[in-house]
């Protein structure tokens, strides 16, 4: 088994590989679920290559993705860190095939959700348990209190938030120390730099950027000619409409330029850029393909100098990204 550089999330020393593996696309969001046996092999191949940090959520599938990780990682108990998330629920929890469009972070719901996640993940304790989205109906102190109780019961080790704003992070952290915030961050979505990252630095909270490859766009493998199926979530995202995909190629061109200089790929430069921002940042690129997993992992060896970072900054500041990162109704659920 290979060893990858490690990073620490939060003040309580959660040690994970410098790059994790986002597993969502294996079951959800980017088209129909992928072949289960192939995904089990892929997840195990990631462990063999030194990845010790795996990201899932109750809602991915729903449920399928947690079960996939539970089965894939069963031989590696205690050697890997699994992060999952709560906070969505079908509008009526008894409804079969219900649409998961409703937020629910009520303490009694969290208490129930954790039992299902523990079972599907086949673990006795969840390493990192994130609230998936801030629930405006439930004060964050109550959510943090519910997770604190689960930590005291030995069902959860670490508390995380996703897409929470500064006020929410501070209020939650005062009740139960937050180990990591998982939010979108990459060269094409830099909102967290304004207030979030300084707050995390001050409080000693790690940052786990999701969609670190810009949902695939920053790899240079998507352009205006790429066909996005209706089952692919990106077909609903303004930033991925044909016109914007064309306009946003200027950012890919910038990554290509640095990739050539570094003997790397655009995706590796995008990940290396994130790793270079702070030593407590751990991106979780997602893929369903072994050769891409291997490519992404090698980003850890792509060193960007201060001069490179300055050049990227200057060039990126001249590019205006076109199109919103989410459809409007989803953006409203972000706490940022
Ligand atoms: N907290 C949240 O609300 C939230 C939201 C979104 C995502 N997430 C988490 O973050 C993880 C990563 O985010 P993401 O999957 O949205 O976006 P991402 O990691 O930026 O990009 C994933 C996409 O890029 C493609 N890709 C990956 N490596 C590639 C490479 N080397 N060359 C070309 N294409 C490549 C993948 O396709 P292939 O599969 O075909 O390789 C997939 O379509 C998810 O798996 C999930 O665990 C969390």
CSV table of C-alpha atoms and ligand atoms in Angstrom, one decimal:
chain,number,residue,atom,x,y,z
A,1,UNK,CA,0.0,0.0,0.0
A,2,UNK,CA,1.4,3.4,-1.0
A,3,UNK,CA,1.5,6.3,1.5
A,4,UNK,CA,0.3,9.8,0.5
A,5,UNK,CA,1.3,13.0,2.3
A,6,UNK,CA,-1.1,13.7,5.2
A,7,UNK,CA,-2.9,16.8,6.3
A,8,UNK,CA,-4.6,17.6,9.6
A,9,UNK,CA,-8.2,18.9,9.8
A,10,UNK,CA,-9.3,20.9,12.8
A,11,UNK,CA,-7.9,21.4,16.3
A,12,UNK,CA,-8.5,17.8,17.4
A,13,UNK,CA,-6.0,16.3,14.9
A,14,UNK,CA,-8.1,14.5,12.3
A,15,UNK,CA,-5.3,13.1,10.0
A,16,UNK,CA,-6.3,12.4,6.4
A,17,UNK,CA,-4.5,12.0,3.0
A,18,UNK,CA,-3.7,15.4,1.4
A,19,UNK,CA,-6.3,14.5,-1.3
A,20,UNK,CA,-9.5,12.6,-0.5
A,21,UNK,CA,-11.9,10.8,-2.9
A,22,UNK,CA,-15.3,12.3,-3.6
A,23,UNK,CA,-17.6,9.4,-4.2
A,24,UNK,CA,-20.9,11.2,-5.0
A,25,UNK,CA,-20.6,10.7,-8.8
A,26,UNK,CA,-20.5,6.9,-8.4
A,27,UNK,CA,-24.2,6.9,-7.4
A,28,UNK,CA,-25.7,10.3,-7.9
A,29,UNK,CA,-25.8,13.6,-9.7
A,30,UNK,CA,-23.7,12.8,-12.8
A,31,UNK,CA,-26.1,10.4,-14.4
A,32,UNK,CA,-27.3,6.9,-13.3
A,33,UNK,CA,-25.3,5.0,-10.6
A,34,UNK,CA,-22.2,3.4,-12.0
A,35,UNK,CA,-21.5,-0.4,-12.0
A,36,UNK,CA,-21.2,-1.4,-8.3
A,37,UNK,CA,-18.4,-3.9,-8.7
A,38,UNK,CA,-16.3,-1.5,-10.7
A,39,UNK,CA,-16.8,1.2,-8.1
A,40,UNK,CA,-15.9,-1.1,-5.3
A,41,UNK,CA,-12.6,-1.9,-7.1
A,42,UNK,CA,-12.0,1.8,-7.7
A,43,UNK,CA,-12.5,2.7,-4.1
A,44,UNK,CA,-10.1,-0.1,-3.0
A,45,UNK,CA,-7.6,1.1,-5.7
A,46,UNK,CA,-7.7,4.5,-4.1
A,47,UNK,CA,-6.8,2.9,-0.7
A,48,UNK,CA,-3.9,1.0,-2.3
A,49,UNK,CA,-2.7,4.3,-3.7
A,50,UNK,CA,-2.6,6.1,-0.3
A,51,UNK,CA,-6.0,7.8,-0.2
A,52,UNK,CA,-7.4,7.6,3.4
A,53,UNK,CA,-10.2,10.1,3.2
A,54,UNK,CA,-13.6,9.2,1.5
A,55,UNK,CA,-16.6,11.5,1.1
A,56,UNK,CA,-20.2,10.4,0.9
A,57,UNK,CA,-23.6,11.5,2.1
A,58,UNK,CA,-26.9,10.0,3.1
A,59,UNK,CA,-28.6,11.7,0.2
A,60,UNK,CA,-26.2,10.4,-2.5
A,61,UNK,CA,-28.4,7.7,-4.1
A,62,UNK,CA,-30.2,8.3,-1.7
A,63,UNK,CA,-28.5,5.7,0.6
A,64,UNK,CA,-26.7,3.8,-2.2
A,65,UNK,CA,-23.5,5.6,-2.0
A,66,UNK,CA,-23.1,5.1,1.8
A,67,UNK,CA,-23.8,1.4,1.3
A,68,UNK,CA,-21.2,1.3,-1.5
A,69,UNK,CA,-18.5,2.8,0.7
A,70,UNK,CA,-19.5,0.5,3.6
A,71,UNK,CA,-18.9,-2.6,1.5
A,72,UNK,CA,-15.8,-1.3,-0.3
A,73,UNK,CA,-14.0,-0.1,2.8
A,74,UNK,CA,-15.0,-3.0,5.1
A,75,UNK,CA,-11.5,-4.6,4.7
A,76,UNK,CA,-9.8,-1.3,5.8
A,77,UNK,CA,-11.6,-0.4,9.0
A,78,UNK,CA,-9.5,1.8,11.2
A,79,UNK,CA,-7.1,2.6,8.4
A,80,UNK,CA,-9.4,5.1,6.5
A,81,UNK,CA,-11.5,8.1,7.4
A,82,UNK,CA,-15.1,8.2,6.1
A,83,UNK,CA,-17.0,11.4,6.1
A,84,UNK,CA,-20.8,11.5,5.6
A,85,UNK,CA,-23.6,14.1,5.8
A,86,UNK,CA,-27.0,14.5,7.2
A,87,UNK,CA,-29.6,17.2,6.8
A,88,UNK,CA,-31.8,16.3,3.8
A,89,UNK,CA,-35.0,14.4,4.1
A,90,UNK,CA,-37.9,13.4,1.9
A,91,UNK,CA,-40.8,15.8,2.3
A,92,UNK,CA,-42.6,12.9,3.9
A,93,UNK,CA,-40.2,10.4,5.4
A,94,UNK,CA,-42.6,7.6,4.9
A,95,UNK,CA,-43.0,8.2,1.2
A,96,UNK,CA,-41.2,5.8,-1.0
A,97,UNK,CA,-39.2,7.3,-3.9
A,98,UNK,CA,-39.9,10.7,-2.4
A,99,UNK,CA,-37.9,13.6,-3.8
A,100,UNK,CA,-35.2,14.7,-1.4
A,101,UNK,CA,-35.7,18.3,-1.7
A,102,UNK,CA,-36.5,19.2,1.9
A,103,UNK,CA,-33.9,20.2,4.5
A,104,UNK,CA,-34.2,18.6,8.0
A,105,UNK,CA,-31.7,19.1,10.7
A,106,UNK,CA,-34.1,18.8,13.6
A,107,UNK,CA,-32.2,17.0,16.5
A,108,UNK,CA,-34.7,14.0,16.4
A,109,UNK,CA,-34.1,13.6,12.7
A,110,UNK,CA,-30.3,13.7,13.1
A,111,UNK,CA,-30.6,11.0,15.8
A,112,UNK,CA,-32.5,8.8,13.4
A,113,UNK,CA,-30.3,9.5,10.4
A,114,UNK,CA,-27.1,8.6,12.2
A,115,UNK,CA,-28.4,5.1,12.9
A,116,UNK,CA,-29.1,4.5,9.1
A,117,UNK,CA,-25.6,5.9,8.1
A,118,UNK,CA,-23.8,3.7,10.7
A,119,UNK,CA,-25.6,0.7,9.4
A,120,UNK,CA,-25.0,1.4,5.7
A,121,UNK,CA,-21.3,2.3,6.3
A,122,UNK,CA,-20.9,-0.8,8.5
A,123,UNK,CA,-19.1,1.1,11.2
A,124,UNK,CA,-19.6,1.7,14.9
A,125,UNK,CA,-18.6,5.3,14.7
A,126,UNK,CA,-18.7,8.0,11.9
A,127,UNK,CA,-15.3,9.7,11.6
A,128,UNK,CA,-16.7,13.0,10.3
A,129,UNK,CA,-20.4,13.9,10.3
A,130,UNK,CA,-21.3,17.1,8.4
A,131,UNK,CA,-24.5,19.0,8.3
A,132,UNK,CA,-25.1,19.0,4.5
A,133,UNK,CA,-26.8,22.3,4.3
A,134,UNK,CA,-27.8,24.9,7.0
A,135,UNK,CA,-31.5,24.4,7.9
A,136,UNK,CA,-33.0,27.9,8.4
A,137,UNK,CA,-35.8,26.2,10.5
A,138,UNK,CA,-33.4,24.9,13.2
A,139,UNK,CA,-31.0,27.1,15.2
A,140,UNK,CA,-27.5,25.9,14.5
A,141,UNK,CA,-26.9,25.6,18.3
A,142,UNK,CA,-29.5,22.8,18.4
A,143,UNK,CA,-27.8,21.0,15.5
A,144,UNK,CA,-24.3,21.3,17.1
A,145,UNK,CA,-25.9,20.2,20.4
A,146,UNK,CA,-27.3,17.1,18.7
A,147,UNK,CA,-24.0,16.2,17.1
A,148,UNK,CA,-22.2,16.8,20.5
A,149,UNK,CA,-24.6,14.3,22.1
A,150,UNK,CA,-23.7,11.8,19.3
A,151,UNK,CA,-20.0,12.4,20.0
A,152,UNK,CA,-20.5,11.8,23.7
A,153,UNK,CA,-22.4,8.6,22.9
A,154,UNK,CA,-19.4,7.4,20.8
A,155,UNK,CA,-21.4,7.4,17.5
A,156,UNK,CA,-19.5,10.2,15.8
A,157,UNK,CA,-15.9,11.4,16.2
A,158,UNK,CA,-15.9,14.8,14.4
A,159,UNK,CA,-18.4,17.5,13.5
A,160,UNK,CA,-18.5,19.3,10.2
A,161,UNK,CA,-20.6,21.8,8.3
A,162,UNK,CA,-21.1,22.3,4.6
A,163,UNK,CA,-21.7,25.6,2.8
A,164,UNK,CA,-22.3,27.4,6.0
A,165,UNK,CA,-21.7,31.2,6.4
A,166,UNK,CA,-19.4,32.8,8.9
A,167,UNK,CA,-22.0,33.5,11.6
A,168,UNK,CA,-23.2,29.9,11.5
A,169,UNK,CA,-19.7,28.5,11.7
A,170,UNK,CA,-18.9,30.7,14.8
A,171,UNK,CA,-22.2,29.8,16.6
A,172,UNK,CA,-21.8,26.1,15.9
A,173,UNK,CA,-18.1,26.1,16.9
A,174,UNK,CA,-19.0,27.6,20.3
A,175,UNK,CA,-21.2,24.6,21.1
A,176,UNK,CA,-19.2,21.8,19.5
A,177,UNK,CA,-15.8,22.4,17.9
A,178,UNK,CA,-16.1,22.1,14.2
A,179,UNK,CA,-13.3,20.0,12.6
A,180,UNK,CA,-14.0,20.9,8.9
A,181,UNK,CA,-16.1,22.9,6.6
A,182,UNK,CA,-16.9,21.4,3.3
A,183,UNK,CA,-17.7,24.0,0.7
A,184,UNK,CA,-17.2,24.6,-3.0
A,185,UNK,CA,-13.8,26.2,-3.6
A,186,UNK,CA,-11.7,26.1,-6.7
A,187,UNK,CA,-10.2,28.5,-9.2
A,188,UNK,CA,-13.6,29.1,-10.7
A,189,UNK,CA,-15.5,29.6,-7.4
A,190,UNK,CA,-13.5,31.7,-5.0
A,191,UNK,CA,-16.2,33.1,-2.8
A,192,UNK,CA,-14.8,31.4,0.4
A,193,UNK,CA,-11.7,33.6,0.2
A,194,UNK,CA,-13.6,36.7,1.3
A,195,UNK,CA,-14.7,35.8,4.8
A,196,UNK,CA,-14.8,32.1,5.2
A,197,UNK,CA,-11.2,31.2,4.9
A,198,UNK,CA,-10.0,33.9,7.4
A,199,UNK,CA,-12.6,32.7,9.9
A,200,UNK,CA,-11.5,29.0,9.5
A,201,UNK,CA,-7.9,30.1,10.0
A,202,UNK,CA,-8.8,32.0,13.1
A,203,UNK,CA,-10.8,29.1,14.6
A,204,UNK,CA,-8.5,26.3,13.5
A,205,UNK,CA,-11.1,24.6,11.3
A,206,UNK,CA,-10.0,22.6,8.2
A,207,UNK,CA,-11.4,23.3,4.7
A,208,UNK,CA,-12.5,20.4,2.4
A,209,UNK,CA,-13.2,22.0,-1.0
A,210,UNK,CA,-15.9,20.1,-2.9
A,211,UNK,CA,-16.1,20.2,-6.7
A,212,UNK,CA,-12.3,21.1,-6.7
A,213,UNK,CA,-12.1,20.4,-10.4
A,214,UNK,CA,-15.1,22.7,-11.1
A,215,UNK,CA,-17.3,19.6,-11.6
A,216,UNK,CA,-14.9,18.4,-14.3
A,217,UNK,CA,-14.6,21.7,-16.2
A,218,UNK,CA,-11.1,22.6,-15.0
A,219,UNK,CA,-9.6,19.4,-16.4
A,220,UNK,CA,-10.1,20.7,-19.9
A,221,UNK,CA,-12.2,17.7,-20.9
A,222,UNK,CA,-15.5,19.7,-21.2
A,223,UNK,CA,-16.2,22.3,-23.9
A,224,UNK,CA,-19.2,23.6,-25.8
A,225,UNK,CA,-19.4,20.4,-27.8
A,226,UNK,CA,-19.7,18.1,-24.8
A,227,UNK,CA,-23.1,16.5,-24.6
A,228,UNK,CA,-24.5,16.6,-21.0
A,229,UNK,CA,-27.3,14.1,-20.6
A,230,UNK,CA,-30.6,15.2,-18.9
A,231,UNK,CA,-29.7,12.9,-16.0
A,232,UNK,CA,-26.5,14.8,-15.5
A,233,UNK,CA,-27.0,17.5,-12.9
A,234,UNK,CA,-24.7,19.8,-14.8
A,235,UNK,CA,-27.3,20.1,-17.6
A,236,UNK,CA,-29.3,22.3,-15.2
A,237,UNK,CA,-26.3,24.5,-14.1
A,238,UNK,CA,-26.1,28.0,-15.8
A,239,UNK,CA,-22.3,27.8,-15.8
A,240,UNK,CA,-22.5,24.7,-17.9
A,241,UNK,CA,-24.8,26.0,-20.6
A,242,UNK,CA,-23.3,25.9,-24.0
A,243,UNK,CA,-22.5,29.6,-24.2
A,244,UNK,CA,-20.9,29.8,-20.8
A,245,UNK,CA,-18.9,26.6,-21.4
A,246,UNK,CA,-17.4,28.3,-24.4
A,247,UNK,CA,-16.8,31.6,-22.6
A,248,UNK,CA,-15.2,29.9,-19.6
A,249,UNK,CA,-12.5,28.2,-21.7
A,250,UNK,CA,-10.2,31.1,-20.9
A,251,UNK,CA,-9.7,29.7,-17.4
A,252,UNK,CA,-8.9,26.3,-18.9
A,253,UNK,CA,-6.4,27.9,-21.2
A,254,UNK,CA,-4.6,29.4,-18.2
A,255,UNK,CA,-4.5,26.0,-16.5
A,256,UNK,CA,-3.1,24.4,-19.8
A,257,UNK,CA,-0.4,27.0,-19.9
A,258,UNK,CA,0.9,26.1,-16.4
A,259,UNK,CA,0.3,22.4,-17.0
A,260,UNK,CA,2.8,22.5,-19.9
A,261,UNK,CA,5.4,24.3,-17.8
A,262,UNK,CA,5.0,21.8,-14.9
A,263,UNK,CA,4.7,18.7,-17.1
A,264,UNK,CA,1.3,18.2,-15.5
A,265,UNK,CA,-2.4,18.3,-16.6
A,266,UNK,CA,-4.8,21.2,-16.2
A,267,UNK,CA,-6.7,19.2,-13.5
A,268,UNK,CA,-3.5,18.6,-11.6
A,269,UNK,CA,-2.7,22.3,-11.6
A,270,UNK,CA,-6.2,23.1,-10.4
A,271,UNK,CA,-5.7,20.7,-7.5
A,272,UNK,CA,-2.2,21.8,-6.8
A,273,UNK,CA,-3.4,25.4,-6.6
A,274,UNK,CA,-5.9,24.5,-3.9
A,275,UNK,CA,-3.3,22.5,-1.9
A,276,UNK,CA,-0.9,25.5,-2.1
A,277,UNK,CA,-3.5,27.9,-0.6
A,278,UNK,CA,-3.3,26.6,3.0
A,279,UNK,CA,-1.8,23.5,4.6
A,280,UNK,CA,-5.2,22.7,6.2
A,281,UNK,CA,-7.0,22.4,2.8
A,282,UNK,CA,-7.9,18.9,1.7
A,283,UNK,CA,-9.7,18.7,-1.7
A,284,UNK,CA,-11.9,15.7,-2.6
A,285,UNK,CA,-11.9,15.4,-6.4
A,286,UNK,CA,-14.5,12.9,-7.6
A,287,UNK,CA,-14.0,10.4,-10.4
A,288,UNK,CA,-15.4,7.0,-11.5
A,289,UNK,CA,-12.4,6.1,-13.5
A,290,UNK,CA,-9.1,4.5,-12.4
A,291,UNK,CA,-6.8,6.4,-14.8
A,292,UNK,CA,-8.3,9.7,-13.7
A,293,UNK,CA,-8.0,8.8,-10.0
A,294,UNK,CA,-4.3,8.1,-10.7
A,295,UNK,CA,-3.9,11.4,-12.5
A,296,UNK,CA,-5.6,13.3,-9.7
A,297,UNK,CA,-3.5,11.7,-7.0
A,298,UNK,CA,-0.4,12.9,-8.7
A,299,UNK,CA,-1.4,16.5,-8.2
A,300,UNK,CA,0.1,16.1,-4.7
A,301,UNK,CA,3.5,16.1,-6.5
A,302,UNK,CA,2.8,19.1,-8.6
A,303,UNK,CA,4.6,22.0,-6.8
A,304,UNK,CA,3.6,25.6,-7.6
A,305,UNK,CA,6.2,28.2,-6.5
A,306,UNK,CA,5.2,31.5,-5.1
A,307,UNK,CA,6.1,33.0,-8.5
A,308,UNK,CA,3.7,30.5,-10.2
A,309,UNK,CA,0.9,31.4,-7.7
A,310,UNK,CA,1.4,35.1,-8.3
A,311,UNK,CA,1.2,34.6,-12.1
A,312,UNK,CA,-1.9,32.5,-11.8
A,313,UNK,CA,-3.5,35.1,-9.5
A,314,UNK,CA,-2.7,37.9,-11.9
A,315,UNK,CA,-4.0,36.0,-15.0
A,316,UNK,CA,-7.1,34.7,-13.2
A,317,UNK,CA,-8.0,38.2,-12.0
A,318,UNK,CA,-8.4,39.2,-15.6
A,319,UNK,CA,-11.0,36.4,-16.2
A,320,UNK,CA,-14.6,36.8,-15.3
A,321,UNK,CA,-16.4,33.4,-15.0
A,322,UNK,CA,-19.7,33.4,-16.7
A,323,UNK,CA,-22.8,31.8,-15.3
A,324,UNK,CA,-24.0,30.8,-11.8
A,325,UNK,CA,-22.5,27.7,-10.2
A,326,UNK,CA,-26.0,26.4,-9.2
A,327,UNK,CA,-29.5,26.8,-10.4
A,328,UNK,CA,-31.2,29.5,-8.4
A,329,UNK,CA,-33.3,27.3,-6.1
A,330,UNK,CA,-30.2,25.4,-5.0
A,331,UNK,CA,-28.1,28.4,-4.5
A,332,UNK,CA,-30.7,29.7,-2.1
A,333,UNK,CA,-30.0,26.6,0.1
A,334,UNK,CA,-26.3,27.6,0.4
A,335,UNK,CA,-25.6,29.4,3.6
A,336,UNK,CA,-23.0,31.6,2.1
B,1,LIG,N1,-21.1,19.2,0.3
B,1,LIG,C1,-21.7,19.3,-0.8
B,1,LIG,O1,-22.8,20.0,-0.9
B,1,LIG,C2,-21.1,18.7,-2.0
B,1,LIG,C3,-21.5,19.1,-3.3
B,1,LIG,C4,-20.9,18.6,-4.4
B,1,LIG,C5,-19.9,17.6,-4.3
B,1,LIG,N2,-19.6,17.2,-3.0
B,1,LIG,C6,-18.5,16.2,-2.8
B,1,LIG,O2,-17.3,16.6,-3.5
B,1,LIG,C7,-16.9,15.6,-4.4
B,1,LIG,C8,-16.2,16.2,-5.6
B,1,LIG,O3,-17.1,17.1,-6.2
B,1,LIG,P1,-17.7,16.9,-7.7
B,1,LIG,O4,-17.7,15.5,-8.0
B,1,LIG,O5,-19.0,17.7,-7.7
B,1,LIG,O6,-16.7,17.7,-8.6
B,1,LIG,P2,-15.2,17.5,-9.1
B,1,LIG,O7,-14.5,16.6,-8.2
B,1,LIG,O8,-14.8,18.9,-9.3
B,1,LIG,O9,-15.4,16.9,-10.6
B,1,LIG,C9,-15.9,15.6,-10.8
B,1,LIG,C10,-16.1,15.5,-12.3
B,1,LIG,O10,-14.9,15.6,-12.9
B,1,LIG,C11,-14.6,14.5,-13.7
B,1,LIG,N3,-13.1,14.2,-13.5
B,1,LIG,C12,-12.5,13.8,-12.4
B,1,LIG,N4,-11.2,13.7,-12.5
B,1,LIG,C13,-11.0,14.0,-13.9
B,1,LIG,C14,-9.8,14.0,-14.7
B,1,LIG,N5,-8.6,13.8,-14.2
B,1,LIG,N6,-10.0,14.3,-16.0
B,1,LIG,C15,-11.2,14.6,-16.5
B,1,LIG,N7,-12.3,14.6,-15.8
B,1,LIG,C16,-12.2,14.3,-14.5
B,1,LIG,C17,-15.5,13.4,-13.2
B,1,LIG,O11,-15.9,12.5,-14.2
B,1,LIG,P3,-15.5,10.9,-14.2
B,1,LIG,O12,-16.3,10.3,-13.1
B,1,LIG,O13,-16.1,10.5,-15.6
B,1,LIG,O14,-14.1,10.9,-14.1
B,1,LIG,C18,-16.7,14.2,-12.7
B,1,LIG,O15,-17.6,14.4,-13.7
B,1,LIG,C19,-18.2,14.8,-4.6
B,1,LIG,O16,-17.9,13.4,-5.1
B,1,LIG,C20,-18.9,14.8,-3.3
B,1,LIG,O17,-18.3,13.8,-2.5
B,1,LIG,C21,-20.1,17.8,-1.9
